């Protein structure tokens, strides 16, 4: 599947119907249906092995969809992976403009880097970046393509707590500014509630829970609604009160 | 001449001590340390080789080593000068360099082409890799008799042997490098719109470069070795001929000159590849710190 095919670029809403994926005997996604509103920010929660990453890979076009599934996906799509996945032999700006056509690519890459606060590091080699900086560069690389669908696959899982807080603010900022339909896969309930308009819980290969988050932004753990939502999501994930505390 | 050699002996030994006593007075405390380390660290490495040469010279002068066994360093130096002046050494050196350059270029090109074919396509791997893996287990120098039968005793078997010596290291390392491409990087590149050509150019080949450059260094070593062996095959020119010819006349000094030239050529070639490495692999953490 060519993920840049213009024929797919007509819809900004994401629609998935009847998506089934099996690995051997194991059914990972079971006739899954999913709708995401244009420009929405959705978090996808689930236990490990629940098929979160499989779903994201299909949405990204990394795995071919089975013939009996129907997918309407906003394009272009961009992915930020758990690891930055920067090419170590290319400077940061070269990494950001990787695959971009046209003469203005470098200028656009530099703008994107400035936007994520990495303008001063554009000529650095990837190995010299800290974890947070590398993930910022990965964000810039995704944004420079002006994606209509932004997929984040546990992008902050490997970062320290302080860096993660800064990255959350940055992602929200960029999302508000560019407005792509955004899906973040995470196993961190707090992260899901902090960022998303809507939290989905994936279980048994289907969407087991679909919970809107209508807390005003910026959100904080201390907000009254936050704790209630957190408890509810943890219950959906099968984590009891004693364990969660 | 022997006198100057012996007289020069204590100098490198005394030098670090002298600098240690004079430098604190002249240099500020911060600058003193690296300078002292530089003098001690860099020059100390040359002390023991120099000592060995001096020992060799002393033994020759004392008559402990007969010139038939091994000529004295001073004689070697004098012969080197003589060989340069008569134009003999430059001539033979050029012949040898020509052989290595031709053979090495041929070998590297062949090895790289085969590695690309095997590394980038399944079919290529099936066709190329099995015979290459079988052939590489054979010590290629054992092919000399066959090469003489096939190519005679002219330049062809010599160049072919050098080429063969260079082919396998380049093939093996480049193939391994291509296959060692991080699938996660390749996947990311795909998401960001790189087609197969872009993937090869931006991800696979740069990723294989460090491994391929190691192969290039091996190939150089192997090429020199092949040259030495090849030049024993009825050569009428080249450093190997110079050495063999000198053996006929018991000229151990000329033999040593030839050996030193071989060593210097090997060193020079290695330094060249390292320079290329430093340029091409500037992104690697080890080189960034250096």
XYZ file of C-alpha atoms in Angstrom:
535
model
C 0.000 0.000 0.000
C 1.346 3.383 -0.939
C 0.713 5.599 2.053
C 1.096 8.742 -0.012
C -1.471 7.854 -2.620
C -3.507 10.988 -3.353
C -6.703 8.950 -3.736
C -6.739 8.458 0.026
C -6.318 12.114 0.821
C -9.980 13.001 0.373
C -11.137 12.307 3.934
C -9.936 13.973 7.039
C -11.978 11.706 9.251
C -10.556 8.303 9.970
C -12.839 5.334 9.428
C -11.970 1.693 9.963
C -14.442 -1.112 9.399
C -14.065 -4.820 10.001
C -10.313 -4.879 10.580
C -9.151 -8.343 11.594
C -5.557 -9.329 12.139
C -4.291 -12.740 13.109
C -0.836 -13.962 13.898
C -1.081 -17.742 13.682
C -3.813 -18.880 16.071
C -3.815 -15.582 17.875
C -6.465 -13.058 16.837
C -5.023 -9.654 17.699
C -7.666 -7.442 16.108
C -11.172 -8.886 15.810
C -13.433 -7.143 13.272
C -12.474 -3.813 14.772
C -14.364 -0.632 13.933
C -12.934 2.790 14.643
C -13.954 6.360 13.852
C -11.874 9.424 14.617
C -13.247 12.921 14.039
C -11.121 15.292 11.950
C -8.609 17.123 14.083
C -9.450 15.142 17.225
C -6.906 13.935 19.775
C -7.509 10.349 20.834
C -5.574 8.112 23.178
C -5.519 4.360 22.715
C -4.961 2.426 25.927
C -4.546 -1.277 26.374
C -2.570 -3.924 28.143
C 0.577 -5.103 26.464
C -0.273 -7.528 23.706
C -3.727 -6.026 23.259
C -2.989 -5.077 19.651
C -2.388 -1.332 20.129
C 0.762 -1.301 18.072
C -0.705 -3.635 15.443
C -3.584 -1.220 14.934
C -1.249 1.763 14.713
C 0.957 0.009 12.183
C -2.029 -0.695 9.980
C -3.179 2.921 10.241
C 0.341 4.070 9.337
C 0.407 1.858 6.274
C 3.323 -0.176 7.602
C 1.290 -3.380 7.401
C -1.047 -4.041 4.519
C -4.704 -4.116 5.457
C -6.551 -7.398 4.844
C -8.812 -7.294 1.762
C -12.084 -7.603 3.679
C -11.382 -4.522 5.816
C -12.449 -1.018 4.801
C -10.094 1.800 5.670
C -10.558 5.504 5.056
C -7.414 7.117 6.341
C -6.415 10.781 6.306
C -3.220 11.270 4.355
C -0.423 12.138 4.554
C 0.244 10.263 7.757
C 3.265 10.642 9.987
C 4.485 8.504 12.857
C 6.529 9.214 15.951
C 7.862 5.938 17.288
C 8.870 5.020 20.807
C 12.503 5.347 19.761
C 13.449 8.460 17.768
C 14.657 6.349 14.817
C 16.860 9.111 13.454
C 19.416 8.069 10.866
C 22.696 8.441 12.757
C 24.650 9.355 9.615
C 22.498 12.347 8.781
C 22.507 15.670 10.621
C 19.311 16.601 12.379
C 18.022 18.879 9.624
C 18.763 16.184 7.033
C 16.833 13.683 9.114
C 13.867 16.032 9.323
C 13.762 16.646 5.567
C 14.220 12.961 4.720
C 11.934 12.041 1.847
C 10.617 15.588 1.391
C 10.475 16.590 -2.241
C 11.312 19.994 -3.600
C 13.841 22.753 -3.195
C 12.358 24.370 -0.087
C 12.734 21.183 1.945
C 15.681 22.403 3.981
C 14.004 25.663 4.904
C 10.874 23.802 5.949
C 12.950 21.398 8.026
C 14.634 24.296 9.787
C 11.268 25.898 10.514
C 9.937 22.656 11.948
C 13.020 22.314 14.147
C 12.626 25.874 15.372
C 9.010 25.092 16.193
C 9.932 22.184 18.465
C 12.639 24.329 20.087
C 15.557 22.573 18.425
C 16.647 25.266 16.003
C 20.027 25.595 17.683
C 20.749 21.875 17.243
C 19.884 21.482 13.566
C 23.490 20.840 12.539
C 24.149 18.295 15.289
C 24.599 14.559 14.791
C 21.820 12.430 16.281
C 24.125 10.629 18.746
C 24.880 13.931 20.452
C 21.222 14.602 21.306
C 19.605 13.784 24.631
C 16.565 11.481 24.647
C 14.168 14.418 24.826
C 15.942 16.331 22.065
C 15.956 13.287 19.797
C 12.222 12.825 20.332
C 11.679 16.521 19.547
C 13.549 15.986 16.300
C 11.323 12.991 15.560
C 8.293 15.227 16.187
C 9.704 17.838 13.825
C 10.267 15.145 11.213
C 6.622 14.135 11.512
C 5.247 17.681 11.488
C 7.260 18.973 8.545
C 5.130 16.739 6.322
C 2.000 18.586 7.471
C 0.273 15.296 8.255
C -3.490 15.027 8.385
C -3.036 11.947 10.557
C -0.438 11.983 13.315
C 0.280 8.633 14.955
C 2.251 8.541 18.177
C 3.417 5.108 19.318
C 4.314 5.455 23.008
C 6.562 8.362 22.068
C 7.408 9.418 25.606
C 7.731 6.050 27.306
C 11.526 6.147 27.333
C 11.826 9.726 28.634
C 12.349 10.830 32.208
C 9.388 12.319 34.065
C 10.452 15.967 33.767
C 11.179 15.721 30.053
C 7.869 13.964 29.564
C 5.956 16.868 31.115
C 7.625 19.288 28.697
C 6.944 16.985 25.757
C 3.249 16.724 26.682
C 2.948 20.501 26.563
C 4.820 20.623 23.256
C 2.645 17.977 21.631
C -0.549 19.732 22.704
C 0.829 23.007 21.388
C 1.718 21.517 18.025
C -1.598 19.711 17.762
C -3.534 22.920 18.435
C -1.419 24.757 15.909
C -1.507 22.226 13.054
C -4.718 20.340 13.776
C -3.957 16.832 12.527
C -6.194 13.975 13.553
C -4.027 12.540 16.296
C -3.873 9.085 17.828
C -1.489 8.349 20.671
C -0.881 4.789 21.741
C 0.149 4.636 25.362
C -0.019 2.421 28.417
C 0.112 5.411 30.704
C -3.398 6.272 31.920
C -2.290 9.685 33.208
C -0.794 10.577 29.862
C -4.003 9.578 28.095
C -6.169 11.726 30.366
C -3.766 14.664 30.215
C -3.621 14.816 26.435
C -6.661 13.364 24.744
C -10.261 14.387 24.044
C -11.243 10.804 24.029
C -9.740 7.643 25.423
C -10.243 4.238 23.839
C -9.436 1.001 25.598
C -8.468 -1.889 23.357
C -9.243 -5.331 24.720
C -9.850 -8.688 23.083
C -9.155 -7.201 19.664
C -11.968 -4.656 19.901
C -12.620 -1.219 21.347
C -13.821 -2.244 24.805
C -14.387 1.249 26.158
C -14.822 4.652 24.559
C -14.620 7.444 27.093
C -14.784 11.163 26.286
C -12.535 13.470 28.287
C -14.203 16.851 28.668
C -11.874 18.340 31.257
C -10.741 21.873 30.423
C -7.107 22.279 29.347
C -4.527 22.695 30.771
C -5.259 19.669 32.902
C -3.611 18.713 36.138
C -3.579 15.548 38.202
C -5.116 17.478 41.071
C -8.324 18.299 39.124
C -11.445 16.734 40.528
C -12.503 15.052 37.305
C -9.018 13.737 36.653
C -8.902 11.245 39.483
C -12.367 9.913 38.733
C -11.517 9.381 35.090
C -8.228 7.788 35.994
C -9.972 5.316 38.332
C -12.482 4.433 35.672
C -9.851 3.800 33.037
C -7.760 1.711 35.379
C -10.834 -0.373 36.134
C -11.367 -0.860 32.403
C -7.793 -2.073 32.156
C -8.421 -4.511 34.983
C -6.295 -2.770 37.577
C -7.891 -2.728 41.030
C -7.820 0.149 43.527
C -5.155 -1.356 45.786
C -2.852 -2.068 42.851
C -3.323 1.382 41.374
C -2.483 3.153 44.607
C 77.871 7.804 10.855
C 77.769 5.151 13.569
C 79.042 7.767 15.991
C 76.170 10.114 15.397
C 73.720 7.262 15.917
C 75.177 6.378 19.271
C 75.534 9.981 20.289
C 71.874 10.585 19.561
C 70.883 7.774 21.847
C 70.436 9.470 25.214
C 68.419 12.325 23.778
C 64.929 10.835 23.566
C 65.463 9.283 26.986
C 66.490 12.547 28.527
C 63.931 14.675 26.733
C 60.881 13.982 28.922
C 62.879 14.584 32.068
C 64.246 17.853 30.735
C 60.824 19.122 29.739
C 59.429 18.178 33.122
C 61.927 20.353 34.887
C 61.822 23.340 32.532
C 58.177 23.583 31.618
C 56.656 24.480 35.016
C 58.660 27.681 35.110
C 57.541 28.855 31.705
C 53.951 27.660 31.422
C 50.883 28.439 33.496
C 49.570 25.571 35.578
C 46.617 24.806 33.308
C 48.670 24.520 30.131
C 51.378 22.462 31.744
C 49.534 19.208 32.108
C 48.449 18.475 28.496
C 51.822 19.536 27.142
C 53.654 17.247 29.482
C 51.282 14.395 28.650
C 51.802 15.006 24.937
C 55.557 14.842 25.199
C 55.557 11.834 27.458
C 52.732 9.960 25.762
C 53.602 10.471 22.138
C 57.364 10.154 22.262
C 57.585 7.399 24.808
C 56.117 5.019 22.237
C 59.177 5.511 20.031
C 61.730 4.911 22.734
C 61.720 1.132 22.706
C 61.772 0.674 18.884
C 64.641 3.134 18.751
C 66.440 1.238 21.475
C 66.049 -1.986 19.502
C 67.516 -0.368 16.406
C 70.413 0.951 18.468
C 70.957 -2.486 19.957
C 70.931 -3.941 16.458
C 73.458 -1.331 15.337
C 75.683 -1.989 18.342
C 75.537 -5.766 17.782
C 76.458 -5.290 14.118
C 79.340 -3.026 14.990
C 80.598 -5.427 17.613
C 80.540 -8.178 15.018
C 77.842 -10.173 16.824
C 75.587 -10.050 13.739
C 77.317 -10.876 10.498
C 76.308 -8.717 7.482
C 75.332 -11.986 5.764
C 72.712 -12.614 8.395
C 71.504 -9.041 8.750
C 73.077 -5.811 7.583
C 73.581 -3.015 10.093
C 70.942 -0.226 10.173
C 73.536 2.259 8.929
C 74.307 0.021 5.952
C 70.593 -0.277 5.262
C 70.272 3.505 5.333
C 73.216 3.910 2.993
C 71.796 1.295 0.603
C 68.414 2.988 0.661
C 70.015 6.241 -0.375
C 71.981 4.479 -3.074
C 68.907 2.707 -4.429
C 67.017 5.980 -4.524
C 69.863 7.800 -6.247
C 70.255 5.193 -8.960
C 66.507 5.302 -9.557
C 66.180 1.576 -8.838
C 63.952 1.892 -5.784
C 61.515 4.425 -7.336
C 61.233 2.225 -10.436
C 60.485 -0.987 -8.543
C 58.230 0.868 -6.145
C 56.158 2.205 -9.042
C 55.850 -1.261 -10.541
C 54.663 -2.711 -7.233
C 52.295 0.191 -6.603
C 50.857 -0.255 -10.080
C 50.175 -3.930 -9.405
C 48.533 -3.270 -6.065
C 46.479 -0.379 -7.386
C 45.201 -2.316 -10.392
C 44.550 -5.511 -8.464
C 43.035 -3.744 -5.490
C 40.695 -1.649 -7.641
C 39.617 -4.750 -9.527
C 39.111 -6.738 -6.334
C 37.207 -4.022 -4.488
C 34.965 -3.392 -7.486
C 34.222 -7.088 -7.877
C 33.666 -7.621 -4.164
C 31.411 -4.583 -3.862
C 29.382 -5.498 -6.951
C 28.846 -9.053 -5.723
C 27.951 -7.850 -2.221
C 25.408 -5.385 -3.604
C 23.856 -8.092 -5.769
C 23.690 -10.566 -2.891
C 22.725 -8.015 -0.245
C 19.968 -6.203 -2.079
C 18.099 -9.081 -3.710
C 17.014 -12.547 -2.657
C 17.836 -13.969 -6.053
C 21.262 -12.363 -5.934
C 21.888 -13.902 -2.542
C 20.950 -17.361 -3.740
C 23.139 -17.098 -6.813
C 26.135 -15.304 -5.343
C 26.419 -16.007 -1.657
C 26.770 -19.787 -1.583
C 29.728 -19.972 -3.993
C 31.374 -16.971 -2.346
C 31.076 -18.509 1.113
C 32.549 -21.764 -0.222
C 35.411 -20.055 -2.015
C 36.324 -17.833 0.884
C 37.089 -20.801 3.130
C 39.902 -21.737 0.775
C 43.227 -19.989 1.406
C 43.358 -18.043 -1.837
C 47.145 -18.107 -1.971
C 46.853 -21.841 -2.658
C 45.577 -20.829 -6.094
C 49.033 -19.662 -7.199
C 49.875 -22.875 -9.131
C 46.557 -22.756 -11.000
C 47.000 -19.053 -11.723
C 50.415 -19.708 -13.223
C 48.934 -22.401 -15.454
C 46.050 -20.153 -16.479
C 47.751 -16.794 -16.793
C 51.418 -17.650 -17.299
C 54.088 -15.808 -15.359
C 53.538 -12.253 -16.595
C 51.637 -9.459 -14.877
C 48.217 -11.125 -15.112
C 48.596 -13.773 -12.364
C 50.120 -11.167 -10.040
C 47.290 -8.710 -10.503
C 44.713 -11.494 -10.362
C 46.099 -12.702 -7.048
C 45.999 -9.206 -5.539
C 42.462 -8.754 -6.853
C 41.358 -12.062 -5.375
C 42.876 -11.136 -2.034
C 40.916 -7.888 -1.958
C 37.604 -9.308 -3.194
C 36.601 -11.476 -0.251
C 37.024 -9.053 2.651
C 35.058 -6.390 0.769
C 32.351 -8.877 -0.204
C 31.917 -10.320 3.278
C 31.855 -7.041 5.181
C 29.674 -5.130 2.741
C 27.205 -8.015 2.505
C 27.050 -8.287 6.302
C 26.694 -4.508 6.559
C 23.794 -4.422 4.117
C 22.054 -7.277 5.892
C 22.683 -5.654 9.247
C 20.487 -2.673 8.367
C 18.341 -1.754 11.357
C 14.811 -2.764 10.275
C 13.377 -0.044 12.507
C 15.267 2.644 10.614
C 14.185 1.147 7.300
C 10.583 1.141 8.526
C 10.760 4.766 9.623
C 12.241 5.749 6.266
C 9.360 3.967 4.547
C 6.784 5.846 6.607
C 8.418 9.096 5.579
C 8.030 8.360 1.925
C 11.335 6.865 0.810
C 11.014 4.454 -2.091
C 13.352 1.482 -2.580
C 16.015 3.592 -4.253
C 15.878 6.214 -1.545
C 16.015 3.488 1.082
C 19.169 2.026 -0.451
C 20.786 5.418 -0.835
C 19.866 7.014 2.486
C 19.538 4.066 4.845
C 21.077 0.800 3.659
C 24.345 1.954 2.114
C 25.298 4.554 4.747
C 24.458 1.968 7.398
C 26.717 -0.604 5.735
C 29.599 1.846 5.339
C 31.321 1.310 8.708
C 31.433 -2.422 8.126
C 32.534 -1.971 4.514
C 35.383 0.299 5.566
C 36.645 -2.317 7.983
C 36.530 -4.682 5.017
C 38.500 -2.206 2.967
C 41.248 -2.208 5.576
C 41.319 -5.998 5.595
C 41.342 -5.951 1.812
C 44.370 -3.666 1.811
C 46.259 -5.963 4.137
C 45.277 -8.936 2.047
C 46.307 -7.126 -1.135
C 49.807 -6.418 0.233
C 50.175 -10.011 1.294
C 49.117 -11.171 -2.158
C 51.566 -8.759 -3.725
C 54.458 -10.190 -1.725
C 53.540 -13.734 -2.752
C 52.784 -12.717 -6.336
C 56.126 -10.977 -6.717
C 57.889 -14.208 -5.882
C 56.474 -15.624 -9.127
C 59.232 -15.010 -11.636
C 59.076 -11.231 -11.399
C 61.484 -9.040 -13.323
C 60.519 -5.838 -11.569
C 58.900 -4.695 -8.351
C 59.913 -4.651 -4.710
C 59.587 -8.424 -4.560
C 62.018 -8.772 -7.450
C 64.396 -6.386 -5.690
C 64.306 -8.625 -2.611
C 64.716 -11.868 -4.524
C 67.508 -10.430 -6.612
C 69.280 -9.254 -3.473
C 69.026 -12.738 -2.004
C 71.045 -14.086 -4.936
C 73.871 -11.740 -3.989
C 73.493 -12.128 -0.223
C 72.609 -8.414 0.020
C 70.734 -8.499 3.337
C 70.795 -4.701 3.376
C 68.739 -4.519 0.177
C 66.378 -7.196 1.478
C 65.778 -5.100 4.589
C 65.179 -2.028 2.410
C 62.534 -3.995 0.510
C 60.903 -5.173 3.727
C 60.849 -1.655 5.155
C 59.272 -0.376 1.948
C 56.583 -3.074 2.170
C 55.929 -2.083 5.770
C 55.768 1.624 4.989
C 53.409 1.027 2.076
C 51.122 -1.017 4.313
C 51.197 1.660 6.989
C 50.508 4.398 4.460
C 47.566 2.548 2.975
C 46.116 1.924 6.412
C 46.477 5.579 7.317
C 44.692 6.487 4.097
C 41.696 4.291 4.905
C 41.608 5.697 8.408
C 41.503 9.187 6.958
C 38.605 8.146 4.738
C 36.910 6.650 7.797
C 37.281 9.847 9.762
C 35.735 11.809 6.917
C 32.957 9.385 6.022
C 32.021 8.301 9.538
C 32.116 11.677 11.238
C 28.747 10.863 12.790
C 30.022 7.973 14.908
C 30.279 8.561 18.651
C 33.884 7.315 18.870
C 35.039 9.724 16.204
C 33.009 12.605 17.564
C 34.927 12.546 20.817
C 38.321 12.263 19.134
